[in-house]
Amino acid sequence: MEEFVHSLKNPAAPMVYSAFGAMHTRFELLFVEKDEERGRRIASRIEDCVNGLEKDLSRHLPGSSLSALNRAKGTVRVGDELYFLLELSEQFRAGTEGYFDIAALSRTIARPAYRTFPPTHSVERASEDILLDLGGIGKGYAVERIRTILNEEGIDKALVNAGNSSVLGVGAHPLGDEWRVEAAEGGEVFRLRDSALSVSGRGPLGRTGIVNPRNGRPVSEGPDLAVTGRSALVCEILSTALYAAPEEDRDAIMNNFEEYKYIEING
Amino acid sequence: MADNNKNNMDRRSFLGTLGSAGLAAAALTSFPWMTSCTPKAASEVRGEKTRIGIIGPGSRGQLHITQLLQMPEAEIVALCDIYEPNLQAAAAICPGSKLYRDYREPLDDKDVDSVVITVPLFRHYEIAKAAFAAGKNVFCEKAMCYTIDECYDLYKTGVASGKIFFVGQQRLFDPKYLKAFEIIKSGELGPIVNVRNYWFRNGDWRRPCEPEYERHINWRLYREYSRGLMTELACHQIQNGTWALGMYPEKVMGSGSTIFWKDGREVFDNVAVIYTFPNGINMTFESVISNKHFGMGEYILCNKGTVDLTRSRLYYENPAPKSGMRQLLGEIENNIFTNSAFAGTSFVAETGSEDKGVSIMPEGLRSDGTFEIMQAFCRAAITGVQPPKILEEAYYASVYAILGDEALLQEKTLTLDDKYKI
């Protein structure tokens, strides 16, 4: 854990703050908890969980299950978590008009890029040129896993931040009715209460990791997009898809997702 | 005046922390020579003075005089120089002192307890050795001597004399360096992987003088008197490696030449030297005096961060972004409910190379250790207790600077003969 702070400075709001590096970014947690040791244990549990996810789901780690799948010839059996995410990803590909696509980095445009076999939790790629990358879903999924842990631990007021781009407000701010998160560049304020926020766009150096699955090229234009809604996972998928999609296709995508909203920021 | 007050405040503040719990124990373990800088050491010598003779009060000597005049532990009683303009300039700063023109005179003067030797390098050995023979405490400017043999003999002589012996390696007392090395030695930054030193200037290194005094005043440019960049500049910087690693270099190689200032000088105006430690870690020293773009730099590179010693800044390999969440915590602590502005595209750890680093010491601290090392010398001269390790650090800094120069001259990779290891 890179940072851990337990603060009793405000008796009305005893807080835990912790931060750790994972998934090529920095995760931060802020939650109400009076007991320091308990707070530390919860923070450690969350860090272990996210590190475990990264080890299993990162295509950059040679030992991960996803890397094994990307190397495999033919059908391969995968773990439950990876299988679940692969099935989910395919459903979201369909629901986003193809703009959310975990095979977007592949050298082939074969779609579906893989087949899943429910009875055995096995997967087969359409060709060996298919490269699967969960980068557009991983942080959102990790944030949802963190929500589950907080719920199990009885934490009902928390803010979870994965690299500033995926944020989840659990319950309310200890001094208010909601967590109020503002865009770093100013302007838009997002009011989070048991809801999430995801931002996609160009990074601080003007680069983006998002590829348009239709042409395989990095998306390099347009203002950043923020999506809010109940699930951090869905928010991340939608912000990725909407950023890759042409403006005229966005409403069609959003029609498939009730109670989620998007807005252009930093334009 | 305001700046002086600020520096004094900074200095007092820093030295005060050495006397406080926590840092004191750690700092004094890593930097044992700092024993003379604690509040306890100051109280032990209160009201007492060591009577000082300055031998060779040129520019460096005059700086020491101005600082000694601020120290309650010091009284300058004699000045000595064969170059009359320097002697008169020093006398103007420090009126009332006895004026001598032969170094043997202050050594024979019973009113002189301690001498500060700021003469050209080639005379350090002769004068310091005579000073010990006369029973004086010695503060000698760096480098210690011109040859390794002289350094070794003078070290032995100084120790055998039982007198106080300091060499002007002021970085050993520089608050910026002490704090930086404390961080490095804590292991927080991981293992050291490289030490990088450089000193770039754009100037001929000459001082104006009458032609008959050319070799006397511009002694740094002539081989008979000086080893140029290695003893005048590298001597300070190569100490960083031994200090950080806690070991001494195994070998040294390099290349030196005169590429720009071809004005009759005999020392190199361009050197690049690599010292390799027994664990394989390299320490470099580069100096060019015909381009000042890079200025002076001293860096300890660790696996998890880089310490910029001269600017007192620390650069983590994976720096934390400015955290809006951290700010939010502060607001909650202060019972403030407001917006937190941090949402945006993903922070990516790999972009950290553009990190501006964090300050190790308070901004505006200008002390470079020169005042502190001289004050420590005065206190030691009063108590008669030589601070541990300070002479050994200085000895090896000089010896390895000289060995580096020999490697340049001989165009060979050299190792230090075991007989010179102390």
XYZ file of C-alpha atoms in Angstrom:
689
model
C 0.000 0.000 0.000
C 1.512 3.277 -1.042
C -0.418 5.376 1.446
C -2.632 4.734 4.404
C -4.111 7.448 6.576
C -6.555 7.039 9.413
C -7.906 10.375 10.518
C -9.934 11.181 13.607
C -9.499 14.921 13.200
C -13.197 15.319 12.534
C -15.011 13.297 15.225
C -18.163 13.411 13.113
C -16.370 11.749 10.225
C -13.556 9.328 11.142
C -11.950 8.563 7.787
C -9.651 6.068 6.124
C -7.689 7.081 3.047
C -5.547 4.554 1.207
C -3.835 4.419 -2.154
C -2.055 1.748 -4.142
C -0.761 1.263 -7.652
C -2.375 -1.333 -9.905
C -3.498 -1.730 -13.517
C -0.964 0.921 -14.652
C -2.639 3.556 -12.544
C -3.391 4.483 -8.944
C -6.388 3.373 -6.926
C -7.592 5.506 -4.041
C -10.172 4.755 -1.361
C -11.826 7.092 1.081
C -14.325 5.657 3.528
C -15.827 6.288 6.925
C -14.400 3.958 9.562
C -13.647 4.647 13.187
C -11.330 1.719 13.872
C -7.867 2.089 12.343
C -6.950 -1.596 12.312
C -10.234 -2.539 10.745
C -9.799 0.210 8.175
C -6.322 -1.042 7.345
C -7.555 -4.602 6.980
C -10.320 -3.547 4.612
C -7.924 -1.450 2.559
C -5.497 -4.387 2.334
C -8.253 -6.762 1.327
C -9.239 -4.415 -1.487
C -5.655 -4.005 -2.674
C -5.147 -7.771 -2.704
C -8.325 -8.202 -4.691
C -7.333 -5.675 -7.364
C -3.814 -7.072 -7.611
C -5.294 -10.538 -8.074
C -7.526 -9.291 -10.860
C -4.604 -7.677 -12.614
C -2.530 -10.849 -12.410
C -5.355 -12.806 -13.990
C -6.768 -10.371 -16.513
C -3.844 -8.298 -17.807
C -2.697 -9.007 -21.325
C 0.638 -7.375 -20.413
C 1.545 -10.040 -17.861
C 2.812 -13.221 -19.532
C 1.564 -15.362 -16.659
C -2.036 -14.129 -16.710
C -4.971 -16.256 -17.798
C -5.740 -13.758 -20.539
C -2.196 -13.987 -21.910
C -2.505 -17.756 -21.937
C -5.708 -17.422 -23.923
C -4.064 -14.995 -26.347
C -1.340 -17.573 -26.970
C -3.555 -20.654 -27.079
C -4.329 -22.652 -30.178
C -7.852 -24.051 -30.296
C -10.224 -24.224 -27.389
C -8.991 -23.463 -23.916
C -10.684 -23.655 -20.577
C -10.523 -20.445 -18.515
C -11.421 -19.444 -14.980
C -14.891 -18.353 -14.001
C -14.029 -14.672 -13.706
C -12.374 -14.404 -17.091
C -15.143 -16.432 -18.663
C -17.740 -14.114 -17.174
C -15.959 -11.022 -18.482
C -15.559 -12.515 -21.949
C -19.248 -13.304 -22.148
C -20.129 -9.894 -20.816
C -17.812 -8.185 -23.276
C -19.440 -9.911 -26.200
C -22.875 -8.834 -25.001
C -21.679 -5.247 -24.654
C -20.096 -5.347 -28.094
C -23.505 -6.065 -29.484
C -25.118 -3.446 -27.268
C -22.725 -0.703 -28.329
C -23.050 -1.199 -32.070
C -19.601 -2.812 -32.015
C -17.806 0.213 -30.581
C -16.884 -1.581 -27.377
C -14.714 -4.405 -28.579
C -12.070 -6.166 -26.540
C -10.584 -7.503 -29.812
C -10.097 -4.023 -31.303
C -6.300 -4.365 -31.214
C -6.359 -7.544 -33.310
C -4.800 -7.745 -36.747
C -7.981 -9.314 -38.095
C -11.544 -7.994 -38.164
C -13.204 -11.400 -37.712
C -16.276 -11.003 -35.475
C -17.287 -12.451 -33.195
C -13.652 -12.643 -32.305
C -14.166 -15.644 -30.032
C -16.714 -18.257 -29.084
C -17.622 -19.265 -25.554
C -18.756 -22.728 -24.455
C -20.850 -22.409 -21.270
C -20.817 -26.007 -20.065
C -17.044 -26.136 -19.792
C -16.225 -22.403 -19.503
C -14.026 -22.805 -22.556
C -13.115 -20.175 -25.124
C -11.871 -20.364 -28.676
C -10.521 -17.385 -30.600
C -11.654 -17.010 -34.196
C -8.049 -16.927 -35.328
C -4.594 -16.729 -33.842
C -4.448 -13.074 -34.919
C -7.100 -12.190 -32.367
C -5.686 -10.232 -29.465
C -8.023 -9.832 -26.520
C -7.525 -6.853 -24.235
C -9.688 -6.133 -21.179
C -8.228 -2.642 -20.713
C -11.575 -1.022 -21.466
C -13.405 -2.953 -18.786
C -10.822 -3.877 -16.167
C -10.908 -0.793 -13.966
C -14.689 -0.636 -14.032
C -14.859 -4.284 -13.061
C -12.290 -3.757 -10.293
C -14.299 -0.832 -8.923
C -17.408 -3.013 -8.806
C -15.484 -5.695 -6.970
C -14.381 -3.035 -4.490
C -18.035 -2.037 -4.047
C -18.848 -5.635 -3.151
C -16.084 -5.791 -0.552
C -17.166 -2.509 1.015
C -20.704 -3.809 1.166
C -19.563 -7.061 2.797
C -17.578 -5.057 5.340
C -20.532 -2.850 6.170
C -18.972 0.325 4.810
C -21.811 2.531 3.668
C -20.011 5.793 2.938
C -17.079 5.605 0.545
C -15.548 7.115 -2.535
C -13.503 4.868 -4.828
C -11.212 6.341 -7.451
C -9.395 4.309 -10.108
C -6.947 6.676 -11.785
C -9.402 9.603 -11.771
C -11.259 8.080 -14.738
C -13.446 5.561 -12.912
C -15.086 6.849 -9.747
C -17.718 5.268 -7.557
C -19.652 6.964 -4.771
C -20.936 4.492 -2.186
C -23.683 6.032 -0.094
C -23.282 9.694 0.730
C -20.461 12.052 1.690
C -20.198 11.988 5.522
C -21.086 15.679 5.622
C -23.606 15.800 2.799
C -26.191 14.012 0.717
C -23.877 12.881 -2.084
C -20.292 12.814 -3.243
C -19.615 15.758 -5.531
C -16.885 15.093 -8.042
C -15.915 17.789 -10.481
C -14.053 17.465 -13.763
C -10.366 18.208 -13.218
C -10.505 20.990 -15.768
C -13.502 22.479 -13.968
C -17.029 22.963 -15.171
C -19.124 19.855 -14.761
C -20.009 18.559 -11.293
C -21.118 14.938 -10.966
C -23.255 14.055 -7.980
C -22.579 10.481 -7.007
C -24.639 8.493 -4.532
C -24.502 4.763 -5.084
C -23.507 5.624 -8.609
C -20.424 5.842 -10.760
C -18.615 8.031 -13.227
C -16.258 7.124 -16.057
C -14.266 9.497 -18.244
C -12.646 8.602 -21.565
C -10.583 10.756 -23.836
C -7.086 11.869 -24.519
C -4.667 11.582 -21.646
C -2.437 14.315 -20.231
C 0.018 13.893 -23.123
C -2.724 14.080 -25.743
C -2.725 10.350 -26.344
C -5.534 7.884 -25.999
C -5.511 4.142 -25.660
C -8.908 3.815 -27.319
C -9.045 2.255 -30.748
C -11.937 2.521 -33.170
C -12.817 -1.145 -33.819
C -14.174 -0.266 -37.251
C -10.815 0.857 -38.652
C -8.304 -0.239 -35.995
C -6.956 3.296 -35.576
C -6.507 5.170 -32.287
C -9.180 7.754 -31.647
C -7.399 11.065 -31.438
C -10.014 13.790 -31.761
C -12.974 15.155 -29.874
C -13.640 16.277 -26.345
C -13.472 13.906 -23.422
C -16.656 12.065 -22.540
C -18.084 11.339 -19.111
C -20.712 8.695 -18.431
C -22.635 8.403 -15.184
C -24.893 5.632 -13.984
C -25.336 2.891 -11.461
C -22.529 0.527 -12.436
C -18.876 1.520 -12.718
C -18.405 -1.375 -15.115
C -21.115 -0.201 -17.499
C -19.980 3.412 -17.222
C -16.485 2.440 -18.295
C -17.704 0.350 -21.191
C -19.982 3.131 -22.386
C -17.435 5.902 -22.110
C -14.993 3.789 -24.124
C -17.568 2.952 -26.770
C -18.949 6.476 -27.045
C -15.484 7.970 -27.407
C -14.728 5.552 -30.234
C -18.077 6.054 -31.945
C -18.959 8.910 -34.296
C -21.180 11.517 -32.698
C -24.191 10.499 -34.812
C -24.102 6.935 -33.462
C -23.982 7.819 -29.783
C -27.677 8.236 -29.138
C -28.392 4.856 -30.685
C -25.937 3.287 -28.282
C -27.321 5.131 -25.279
C -30.844 4.009 -26.122
C -29.776 0.535 -25.067
C -28.777 1.721 -21.591
C -31.483 3.290 -19.536
C -30.490 5.424 -16.561
C -27.045 6.113 -17.948
C -26.116 9.573 -19.178
C -23.170 10.984 -21.029
C -21.775 14.454 -21.413
C -18.864 16.014 -23.251
C -16.316 17.641 -20.973
C -13.072 19.553 -21.463
C -14.210 20.414 -24.975
C 20.385 41.471 6.197
C 17.039 39.807 5.686
C 18.680 36.980 3.782
C 21.286 36.500 6.470
C 18.590 36.257 9.090
C 16.734 33.730 6.978
C 19.853 31.620 6.561
C 20.577 31.768 10.237
C 17.032 30.736 11.011
C 17.246 27.832 8.586
C 20.542 26.748 10.025
C 19.345 26.967 13.594
C 16.200 25.147 12.704
C 18.086 22.322 11.028
C 20.707 21.930 13.696
C 17.991 22.098 16.289
C 16.359 19.052 14.806
C 19.582 17.151 15.176
C 19.236 17.572 18.875
C 15.651 16.438 18.951
C 14.486 12.905 19.466
C 14.192 10.625 16.465
C 16.291 12.300 13.864
C 19.165 12.763 16.259
C 19.878 9.099 16.735
C 19.510 8.240 13.073
C 21.463 11.228 11.859
C 24.340 10.746 14.250
C 24.636 7.085 13.319
C 24.900 7.881 9.640
C 26.874 11.085 10.059
C 28.999 10.629 13.198
C 31.044 13.757 12.545
C 27.898 15.796 13.273
C 28.421 15.225 16.997
C 30.015 18.656 17.151
C 26.879 20.262 15.715
C 24.412 19.257 18.372
C 23.025 21.731 20.899
C 24.856 19.711 23.580
C 28.178 20.289 21.815
C 27.417 23.993 21.580
C 26.705 24.232 25.279
C 29.974 22.467 26.139
C 32.067 25.176 24.499
C 29.991 28.185 25.500
C 32.190 31.146 26.360
C 35.357 29.533 25.011
C 37.261 30.366 21.837
C 39.978 28.868 19.725
C 42.524 31.391 18.517
C 43.005 31.099 14.810
C 45.663 32.003 12.276
C 44.654 32.145 8.612
C 47.427 31.067 6.272
C 46.791 32.179 2.695
C 43.689 34.393 2.926
C 42.813 34.586 -0.755
C 39.202 34.431 -1.882
C 38.377 31.212 -0.051
C 40.316 32.284 3.018
C 38.482 35.606 3.122
C 35.143 33.770 3.003
C 36.248 31.734 6.009
C 37.260 34.938 7.801
C 33.854 36.545 7.319
C 32.181 33.447 8.673
C 34.613 32.969 11.566
C 33.867 36.526 12.645
C 30.245 35.412 13.219
C 31.198 32.439 15.402
C 31.394 32.858 19.174
C 33.830 29.905 19.275
C 36.471 31.651 17.124
C 38.924 34.498 17.444
C 41.138 35.357 14.509
C 44.484 36.478 15.885
C 46.833 36.168 12.906
C 46.858 36.476 9.138
C 49.656 35.280 6.873
C 50.216 35.614 3.125
C 53.146 36.173 0.828
C 50.858 38.030 -1.581
C 50.494 41.499 -0.095
C 47.149 42.483 -1.739
C 45.456 39.438 -0.238
C 47.026 40.032 3.158
C 45.842 43.647 3.215
C 42.363 42.686 2.021
C 42.119 40.145 4.838
C 43.427 42.668 7.340
C 40.739 45.096 6.265
C 38.067 42.496 7.053
C 39.715 41.483 10.281
C 41.580 44.494 11.707
C 43.787 44.014 14.736
C 45.160 40.642 13.760
C 48.885 40.081 13.630
C 50.151 40.099 10.054
C 52.745 37.542 8.931
C 54.387 36.898 5.566
C 55.966 33.518 6.231
C 53.804 30.570 7.279
C 56.325 29.552 9.939
C 55.598 32.744 11.884
C 52.004 31.966 12.888
C 53.107 28.398 13.615
C 55.664 29.764 16.078
C 53.111 32.150 17.577
C 51.974 30.804 20.970
C 48.788 32.855 20.722
C 47.656 30.725 17.789
C 45.857 27.492 18.710
C 44.570 26.555 15.294
C 45.371 27.331 11.693
C 43.182 27.522 8.628
C 45.255 26.670 5.567
C 43.905 28.085 2.307
C 47.018 28.088 0.162
C 47.494 26.493 -3.280
C 47.206 22.716 -3.276
C 50.875 21.918 -3.726
C 51.733 23.572 -0.395
C 49.065 21.903 1.757
C 51.287 19.008 2.777
C 54.313 21.066 3.794
C 52.403 23.656 5.788
C 49.950 21.267 7.448
C 52.757 18.924 8.471
C 54.665 21.839 9.971
C 51.523 22.980 11.765
C 51.090 19.596 13.454
C 54.758 19.677 14.429
C 54.077 23.053 16.031
C 51.139 21.614 17.974
C 48.406 23.410 16.080
C 44.943 22.190 15.164
C 44.569 22.210 11.390
C 41.750 23.066 9.062
C 43.098 22.552 5.539
C 41.175 23.330 2.387
C 40.576 20.474 0.025
C 42.091 18.584 -1.645
C 44.147 17.290 1.232
C 47.452 17.126 -0.693
C 48.898 16.948 -4.199
C 49.914 13.271 -4.144
C 48.459 10.123 -2.611
C 51.694 9.548 -0.696
C 51.411 13.009 0.842
C 47.760 12.412 1.758
C 48.631 9.154 3.454
C 51.527 10.629 5.379
C 49.581 13.704 6.421
C 46.658 11.550 7.549
C 49.014 9.496 9.726
C 50.712 12.628 10.994
C 47.426 14.285 11.879
C 46.121 11.257 13.749
C 49.422 10.748 15.602
C 49.503 14.403 16.652
C 46.322 14.092 18.680
C 45.313 17.480 17.334
C 42.139 18.321 15.446
C 42.389 17.824 11.682
C 39.643 18.868 9.279
C 39.731 19.104 5.482
C 37.300 21.442 3.745
C 34.799 18.895 2.459
C 31.872 21.074 3.432
C 29.215 18.860 1.866
C 29.624 16.633 4.924
C 27.894 19.427 6.860
C 25.529 20.700 4.210
C 21.956 20.325 5.558
C 20.674 19.482 2.072
C 23.118 16.610 1.698
C 22.604 15.313 5.200
C 18.863 15.143 4.735
C 19.211 13.568 1.293
C 21.607 10.897 2.505
C 19.371 10.176 5.456
C 16.577 9.385 2.966
C 18.879 7.310 0.769
C 20.232 5.327 3.690
C 16.731 4.636 4.992
C 16.253 2.350 1.985
C 13.024 4.105 1.012
C 14.298 4.612 -2.518
C 15.585 1.076 -2.989
C 19.164 0.154 -3.811
C 21.540 2.663 -5.359
C 22.218 1.911 -9.016
C 24.320 4.850 -10.174
C 25.972 8.056 -9.002
C 26.189 10.890 -11.492
C 28.232 14.047 -10.989
C 29.028 16.877 -13.360
C 30.277 20.410 -13.190
C 30.028 22.558 -16.299
C 31.177 26.139 -16.490
C 31.977 28.564 -19.275
C 34.976 30.594 -18.283
C 38.743 30.475 -18.390
C 39.100 29.973 -14.608
C 41.632 32.791 -14.529
C 41.954 35.530 -11.970
C 43.315 38.919 -13.012
C 46.813 39.682 -11.724
C 50.096 41.274 -12.599
C 52.147 39.102 -15.036
C 54.774 38.332 -12.423
C 52.099 36.765 -10.213
C 50.504 34.703 -12.973
C 51.601 31.297 -11.672
C 51.086 32.371 -8.068
C 47.530 33.608 -8.501
C 46.446 31.257 -11.297
C 48.058 28.240 -9.680
C 44.990 26.089 -10.505
C 46.038 26.100 -14.174
C 49.532 24.688 -13.692
C 50.458 21.063 -13.088
C 53.252 21.970 -10.712
C 50.690 23.339 -8.264
C 47.363 21.761 -9.032
C 45.539 18.839 -10.587
C 42.932 21.160 -12.056
C 39.353 19.996 -12.313
C 39.974 16.754 -10.426
C 41.276 18.282 -7.191
C 39.341 21.546 -7.354
C 35.913 20.225 -8.368
C 35.748 16.418 -8.532
C 37.125 16.167 -5.011
C 33.791 17.451 -3.677
C 31.553 15.405 -5.901
C 33.144 11.963 -5.902
C 32.654 11.917 -2.165
C 28.950 11.419 -2.913
C 29.491 7.877 -4.110
C 31.507 6.669 -1.156
C 29.145 8.424 1.207
C 26.034 6.920 -0.362
C 27.369 3.425 -0.929
C 29.438 3.106 2.203
C 32.358 1.688 0.233
C 35.227 2.909 -1.870
C 35.749 2.615 -5.631
C 37.562 -0.413 -6.921
C 38.881 1.188 -10.084
C 38.844 4.401 -12.080
C 39.228 5.172 -15.768
C 38.652 8.218 -17.912
C 39.754 10.684 -20.513
C 40.959 14.260 -20.208
C 42.177 16.880 -22.641
C 42.451 20.565 -23.308
C 39.948 21.396 -26.016
C 39.090 25.077 -25.707
C 41.210 27.122 -23.314
C 44.531 26.685 -25.092
C 46.141 29.609 -23.304
C 49.210 27.981 -21.904
C 47.491 26.180 -19.078
C 48.725 22.733 -18.212
C 45.640 21.182 -16.654
C 42.722 19.720 -18.597
C 39.698 21.838 -19.396
C 37.606 18.781 -20.198
C 37.436 15.513 -18.261
C 35.178 12.470 -18.071
C 35.911 9.915 -15.375
C 34.198 6.686 -14.317
C 34.679 5.220 -10.866
C 33.479 1.646 -10.437
C 32.657 0.280 -6.982
C 33.204 -3.331 -5.901
C 29.507 -4.091 -6.434
C 29.738 -2.933 -10.057
C 27.985 0.381 -9.569
C 29.425 3.241 -11.574
C 29.952 6.813 -10.491
C 30.720 9.387 -13.158
C 32.328 12.777 -12.999
C 32.283 15.051 -16.014
C 33.521 18.582 -16.288
C 33.828 20.969 -19.200
C 34.610 24.647 -18.689
C 33.646 25.917 -22.138
C 29.889 25.248 -21.874
C 27.723 25.911 -18.843
C 24.361 24.670 -20.072
C 24.110 21.832 -17.554
C 25.734 23.683 -14.674
C 26.515 21.628 -11.598
C 24.729 18.387 -10.866
C 25.042 15.606 -8.326
C 22.573 12.747 -8.418
C 22.143 9.505 -6.528
C 20.100 7.151 -8.708
C 18.187 4.500 -6.799
C 15.848 1.839 -8.097
C 12.770 3.699 -6.834
C 13.873 7.292 -7.113
C 16.553 9.833 -7.908
C 17.952 12.360 -5.482
C 19.217 15.639 -6.864
C 21.672 16.615 -4.158
C 22.491 20.127 -5.272
C 18.877 21.192 -5.716
C 17.605 19.116 -2.814
C 14.873 17.456 -4.828
C 13.603 13.927 -4.968
C 12.124 12.313 -8.070
C 10.226 9.096 -7.555
C 10.304 6.585 -10.392
C 6.552 6.214 -10.060
C 5.364 9.485 -8.606
C 1.938 9.767 -7.134
C -0.357 12.114 -8.996
C -1.685 15.160 -7.219
C -4.550 13.611 -5.391
C -7.957 15.223 -5.341
C -9.003 12.459 -2.957
C -6.269 13.459 -0.525
C -7.520 17.012 -0.674
C -11.026 15.759 -0.067
C -9.828 14.033 3.095
C -8.409 17.340 4.321
C -11.692 19.055 3.655
C -13.647 16.429 5.595
C -11.185 16.785 8.458
C -11.993 20.484 8.483
C -15.725 19.830 8.283
C -15.980 21.171 4.743
C -18.386 19.708 2.231
C -17.581 20.800 -1.289
C -16.794 19.582 -4.801
C -13.629 17.594 -5.482
C -12.146 18.387 -8.865
C -10.165 15.391 -10.061
C -12.254 13.488 -12.606
C -10.601 13.092 -15.973
C -8.855 10.684 -18.253
C -6.787 7.972 -16.634
C -3.680 8.850 -14.751
C -0.986 6.677 -16.245
C 1.999 5.849 -14.075
C 4.373 5.793 -17.033
C 3.896 9.517 -17.642
C 5.820 10.166 -14.423
C 9.033 11.054 -16.276
C 7.658 14.593 -16.519
C 7.424 14.728 -12.766
C 8.818 17.907 -11.238
C 9.912 16.115 -8.092
C 9.449 17.059 -4.475
C 11.573 19.335 -2.337
C 13.674 17.637 0.335
C 14.621 20.749 2.307
C 12.789 24.055 2.751
C 13.018 26.346 -0.260
C 15.466 29.179 0.232
C 17.963 27.298 2.373
C 21.275 28.560 1.072
C 23.779 27.057 3.452
C 26.312 24.808 1.733
C 27.970 23.516 4.883
C 30.969 25.874 4.803
C 29.862 27.697 7.953
C 28.916 24.493 9.725
C 32.143 22.628 9.037
C 34.229 25.570 10.233
C 32.141 25.933 13.368
C 32.487 22.201 14.008
C 36.253 22.592 13.644
C 36.325 25.421 16.169
C 34.269 23.457 18.683
C 36.451 20.402 18.228
C 39.561 22.544 18.689
C 38.148 23.779 22.005
C 37.130 20.362 23.310
C 40.103 18.538 21.804
C 37.813 15.796 20.521
C 38.143 14.887 16.842
C 34.698 14.026 15.400
C 34.601 10.426 14.158
C 35.044 9.609 10.480
C 35.366 13.153 9.207
C 39.054 12.853 8.407
C 38.643 9.455 6.777
C 35.885 10.769 4.499
C 38.085 13.668 3.471
C 41.141 11.464 2.983
C 39.415 9.164 0.551
C 37.789 12.050 -1.328
C 41.243 13.489 -1.968
C 42.913 10.183 -2.707
C 40.321 9.146 -5.269
C 40.359 12.569 -6.919
C 44.116 12.214 -7.325
C 43.804 8.630 -8.531
C 41.268 9.822 -11.116
C 43.694 12.444 -12.340
C 46.426 9.817 -12.591
C 44.081 7.641 -14.658
C 43.589 10.555 -17.045
C 47.297 11.268 -17.279
C 48.348 7.646 -17.677
C 45.351 6.768 -19.875
C 44.904 3.599 -17.818
C 42.386 1.982 -15.529
C 43.830 2.342 -12.044
C 43.165 0.822 -8.648
C 44.200 2.162 -5.269
C 47.138 0.312 -3.816
C 46.182 -1.486 -0.599
C 48.957 0.278 1.268
C 46.980 3.524 1.042
C 43.843 2.079 2.572
C 43.237 3.267 6.104
